[in-house]
XYZ file of N, CA and C in Angstrom:
360
model
N 1.280 -22.797 -1.393
C 2.676 -22.681 -1.712
C 2.891 -21.407 -2.530
N 3.920 -20.678 -2.209
C 4.241 -19.465 -2.960
C 4.901 -19.880 -4.270
N 4.339 -19.427 -5.378
C 4.892 -19.763 -6.688
C 5.486 -18.555 -7.390
N 5.051 -17.353 -7.025
C 5.586 -16.125 -7.610
C 5.785 -15.114 -6.491
N 6.868 -14.371 -6.555
C 7.199 -13.437 -5.494
C 7.650 -12.123 -6.113
N 7.281 -11.020 -5.491
C 7.715 -9.711 -5.949
C 7.921 -8.823 -4.736
N 8.771 -7.840 -4.862
C 8.988 -6.864 -3.812
C 8.961 -5.489 -4.446
N 8.110 -4.617 -3.935
C 7.975 -3.286 -4.496
C 7.409 -2.365 -3.430
N 7.549 -1.068 -3.632
C 6.938 -0.103 -2.747
C 5.632 0.354 -3.364
N 4.521 -0.157 -2.884
C 3.216 0.205 -3.409
C 2.763 1.497 -2.740
N 2.114 2.328 -3.512
C 1.635 3.591 -2.976
C 2.652 4.697 -3.083
N 3.581 4.570 -4.017
C 4.618 5.568 -4.202
C 4.326 6.398 -5.446
N 4.346 7.725 -5.355
C 4.142 8.534 -6.562
C 5.283 8.346 -7.561
N 4.991 8.609 -8.806
C 6.011 8.530 -9.851
C 6.862 9.788 -9.799
N 8.161 9.606 -9.794
C 9.097 10.730 -9.798
C 9.980 10.564 -11.013
N 10.187 11.622 -11.764
C 10.887 11.529 -13.040
C 12.401 11.411 -12.908
N 12.980 12.026 -11.911
C 14.441 12.075 -11.817
C 14.878 11.207 -10.636
N 15.080 9.911 -10.891
C 15.462 8.967 -9.840
C 16.907 8.531 -10.014
N 17.360 7.684 -9.114
C 18.709 7.129 -9.217
C 19.734 7.939 -8.445
N 20.965 7.535 -8.602
C 22.081 8.121 -7.857
C 22.200 9.624 -8.078
N 21.974 10.080 -9.301
C 22.098 11.503 -9.615
C 20.750 12.221 -9.598
N 19.713 11.540 -9.167
C 18.370 12.118 -9.152
C 18.133 13.047 -7.978
N 16.921 13.526 -7.883
C 16.522 14.422 -6.802
C 16.574 13.669 -5.472
N 17.298 14.195 -4.488
C 17.340 13.528 -3.175
C 15.931 13.374 -2.601
N 15.692 12.287 -1.901
C 14.347 11.981 -1.416
C 13.785 13.081 -0.526
N 14.612 13.708 0.299
C 14.114 14.759 1.196
C 13.802 16.062 0.466
N 14.192 16.165 -0.804
C 13.900 17.367 -1.590
C 12.665 17.182 -2.468
N 12.088 15.991 -2.487
C 10.917 15.733 -3.319
C 9.654 16.245 -2.637
N 8.777 16.837 -3.419
C 7.479 17.287 -2.927
C 6.443 16.965 -3.990
N 5.297 16.495 -3.555
C 4.253 16.050 -4.470
C 2.971 16.836 -4.242
N 2.172 16.928 -5.287
C 0.869 17.584 -5.189
C -0.169 16.583 -4.682
N -1.330 17.090 -4.268
C -2.421 16.207 -3.849
C -2.846 15.288 -4.992
N -2.822 15.786 -6.221
C -3.195 14.971 -7.381
C -2.223 13.802 -7.562
N -0.936 14.040 -7.337
C 0.048 12.960 -7.443
C -0.161 11.929 -6.350
N -0.493 12.387 -5.136
C -0.772 11.448 -4.044
C -1.978 10.572 -4.378
N -3.034 11.176 -4.903
C -4.237 10.420 -5.267
C -3.932 9.406 -6.360
N -3.135 9.807 -7.328
C -2.760 8.891 -8.413
C -1.982 7.694 -7.856
N -1.134 7.933 -6.871
C -0.360 6.838 -6.275
C -1.277 5.806 -5.632
N -2.336 6.243 -4.981
C -3.266 5.291 -4.362
C -4.023 4.502 -5.424
N -4.339 5.127 -6.546
C -4.967 4.391 -7.649
C -4.000 3.366 -8.237
N -2.694 3.686 -8.222
C -1.688 2.739 -8.699
C -1.654 1.488 -7.837
N -1.873 1.630 -6.537
C -1.911 0.469 -5.641
C -2.967 -0.522 -6.134
N -4.139 -0.016 -6.464
C -5.231 -0.866 -6.950
C -4.839 -1.517 -8.275
N -4.236 -0.756 -9.171
C -3.819 -1.305 -10.460
C -2.771 -2.399 -10.289
N -1.805 -2.194 -9.397
C -0.787 -3.214 -9.135
C -1.411 -4.490 -8.588
N -2.318 -4.342 -7.632
C -2.962 -5.515 -7.039
C -3.736 -6.307 -8.088
N -4.492 -5.618 -8.923
C -5.245 -6.303 -9.979
C -4.302 -7.013 -10.946
N -3.232 -6.357 -11.327
C -2.253 -6.934 -12.246
C -1.618 -8.190 -11.639
N -1.224 -8.125 -10.376
C -0.624 -9.284 -9.712
C -1.619 -10.429 -9.592
N -2.871 -10.106 -9.277
C -3.911 -11.118 -9.159
C -4.105 -11.837 -10.496
N -4.154 -11.096 -11.576
C -4.347 -11.671 -12.909
C -3.184 -12.557 -13.333
N -2.004 -12.316 -12.783
C -0.814 -13.064 -13.161
C -0.470 -14.182 -12.181
N -1.344 -14.440 -11.241
C -1.173 -15.576 -10.351
C -0.293 -15.374 -9.134
N -0.015 -14.120 -8.773
C 0.750 -13.899 -7.546
C -0.112 -14.271 -6.353
N 0.533 -14.648 -5.246
C -0.178 -15.117 -4.065
C -0.569 -14.007 -3.101
N 0.364 -13.108 -2.810
C 0.166 -12.166 -1.716
C 0.656 -10.778 -2.100
N -0.052 -9.787 -1.619
C 0.267 -8.381 -1.854
C 0.437 -7.734 -0.480
N 1.654 -7.365 -0.130
C 1.943 -6.774 1.170
C 2.014 -5.257 1.076
N 1.545 -4.607 2.116
C 1.588 -3.144 2.182
C 2.113 -2.710 3.552
N 2.598 -1.469 3.616
C 3.045 -0.890 4.877
C 2.345 0.451 5.074
N 2.025 0.745 6.313
C 1.329 1.994 6.661
C 2.341 3.132 6.796
N 1.997 4.264 6.217
C 2.834 5.458 6.336
C 1.949 6.681 6.473
N 2.423 7.673 7.229
C 1.677 8.906 7.467
C 2.570 10.115 7.241
N 1.981 11.159 6.686
C 2.609 12.482 6.624
C 4.011 12.459 6.023
N 4.159 11.840 4.862
C 5.466 11.773 4.220
C 5.435 12.576 2.920
N 5.813 13.847 2.970
C 5.746 14.674 1.756
C 6.688 14.198 0.656
N 7.718 13.415 1.011
C 8.630 12.910 -0.012
C 8.039 11.729 -0.764
N 6.939 11.157 -0.263
C 6.162 10.189 -1.008
C 6.714 8.787 -1.125
N 7.524 8.326 -0.154
C 8.036 6.963 -0.297
C 6.913 5.934 -0.252
N 5.931 6.123 0.556
C 4.704 5.334 0.545
C 3.603 6.192 1.140
N 2.367 5.960 0.700
C 1.303 6.895 1.053
C 0.056 6.241 1.615
N 0.111 5.023 2.054
C -1.098 4.339 2.508
C -1.275 4.595 4.006
N -2.209 5.470 4.386
C -2.380 5.795 5.797
C -3.223 4.783 6.563
N -4.028 3.982 5.872
C -4.884 3.021 6.562
C -4.882 1.718 5.783
N -4.061 0.779 6.239
C -3.917 -0.496 5.538
C -5.207 -1.298 5.496
N -5.948 -1.277 6.574
C -7.168 -2.081 6.609
C -8.220 -1.567 5.631
N -8.330 -0.263 5.497
C -9.271 0.289 4.520
C -8.838 -0.070 3.100
N -7.539 0.050 2.815
C -7.051 -0.300 1.482
C -7.183 -1.804 1.248
N -6.871 -2.608 2.249
C -6.994 -4.066 2.111
C -8.436 -4.463 1.838
N -9.357 -3.836 2.531
C -10.772 -4.143 2.332
C -11.186 -3.844 0.894
N -10.697 -2.751 0.361
C -11.006 -2.428 -1.033
C -10.353 -3.443 -1.977
N -9.083 -3.767 -1.733
C -8.352 -4.652 -2.645
C -8.937 -6.069 -2.697
N -9.390 -6.594 -1.567
C -9.953 -7.949 -1.618
C -11.275 -7.979 -2.375
N -11.877 -6.827 -2.551
C -13.124 -6.770 -3.300
C -12.928 -6.439 -4.774
N -11.706 -6.130 -5.188
C -11.437 -5.892 -6.613
C -10.480 -6.936 -7.185
N -10.058 -7.897 -6.365
C -9.237 -9.013 -6.833
C -9.966 -10.311 -6.519
N -9.498 -11.418 -7.121
C -10.185 -12.698 -6.932
C -9.468 -13.640 -5.974
N -8.156 -13.749 -6.081
C -7.428 -14.754 -5.304
C -6.283 -14.197 -4.469
N -5.932 -12.959 -4.682
C -4.777 -12.363 -4.022
C -5.037 -12.205 -2.526
N -4.101 -12.670 -1.716
C -4.168 -12.438 -0.272
C -3.493 -11.090 -0.003
N -4.083 -10.319 0.884
C -3.562 -8.986 1.183
C -2.893 -9.013 2.546
N -1.637 -8.592 2.602
C -0.890 -8.588 3.849
C -0.624 -7.177 4.337
N -0.885 -6.939 5.613
C -0.583 -5.659 6.258
C 0.708 -5.866 7.037
N 1.812 -5.498 6.430
C 3.121 -5.834 6.978
C 3.636 -4.886 8.040
N 3.053 -3.707 8.167
C 3.602 -2.750 9.117
C 2.541 -1.711 9.455
N 2.207 -1.590 10.709
C 1.324 -0.536 11.194
C 2.101 0.373 12.124
N 1.825 1.668 12.052
C 2.439 2.638 12.950
C 1.564 2.663 14.204
N 1.873 1.792 15.150
C 1.015 1.551 16.306
C 0.744 2.803 17.137
N 1.702 3.707 17.354
C 1.378 4.905 18.139
C 0.309 5.798 17.497
N 0.021 5.599 16.216
C -1.010 6.390 15.540
C -2.411 5.871 15.824
N -2.523 4.718 16.478
C -3.807 4.048 16.685
C -4.094 3.848 18.162
N -5.358 3.884 18.520
C -5.755 3.447 19.857
C -5.633 1.925 19.863
N -5.018 1.318 20.863
C -4.775 -0.129 20.853
C -6.042 -0.970 20.686
N -7.113 -0.579 21.350
C -8.355 -1.344 21.236
C -8.930 -1.238 19.824
N -8.879 -0.051 19.247
C -9.393 0.136 17.889
C -8.611 -0.703 16.883
N -7.302 -0.716 16.997
C -6.479 -1.504 16.083
C -6.795 -2.993 16.214
N -6.913 -3.467 17.451
C -7.245 -4.884 17.670
C -8.621 -5.225 17.118
N -9.595 -4.354 17.344
C -10.951 -4.593 16.823
C -10.961 -4.623 15.295
N -10.269 -3.667 14.688
C -10.252 -3.606 13.232
C -9.641 -4.862 12.628
N -8.554 -5.351 13.197
C -7.926 -6.561 12.664
C -8.756 -7.812 12.940
N -9.614 -7.766 13.921
C -10.457 -8.922 14.239
C -11.652 -9.046 13.298
N -11.967 -7.990 12.557
C -13.131 -8.004 11.659
C -12.812 -8.692 10.347
N -13.718 -9.540 9.836
C -13.515 -10.074 8.476
C -13.666 -8.929 7.485
N -12.897 -8.972 6.387
C -12.876 -7.843 5.472
C -13.625 -8.057 4.163
N -14.099 -9.251 3.889
C -14.819 -9.457 2.628
C -15.552 -10.784 2.649
N -16.275 -11.037 1.574
C -16.950 -12.313 1.445
C -15.954 -13.452 1.333
N -14.710 -13.174 0.916
C -13.687 -14.211 0.862
C -13.249 -14.624 2.256
N -13.554 -13.823 3.278
C -13.161 -14.161 4.646
C -14.080 -15.194 5.274
N -15.081 -15.630 4.533
C -15.930 -16.705 5.030
C -17.182 -16.228 5.728
N -17.550 -14.983 5.525
C -18.723 -14.656 6.241
C -19.400 -13.415 5.980
């Protein structure tokens, strides 16, 4: 049963000037260091949610977005890492950009167990 719920964009770099009068999203540009920091934030968020009893952590796949709305190019790789740094959190891959993947490869990857929590 879901007891706690949250909605957020994980994998987003921190931008200082947000909101209605902030920098328009298409005008934002980030450095490689900011992109790397955003991926580390994903891990920190997952650990924090796990410690606080949240049930599920959902992510969406995004590619080549210099404005930085989300930066996770491979959900399965990130999910595999997250299940090994959390204890009870279920990891959800809510959106894959299917044209970026070979269909057989995507099916094979999703068919693989991702951790010892997967039963095997």
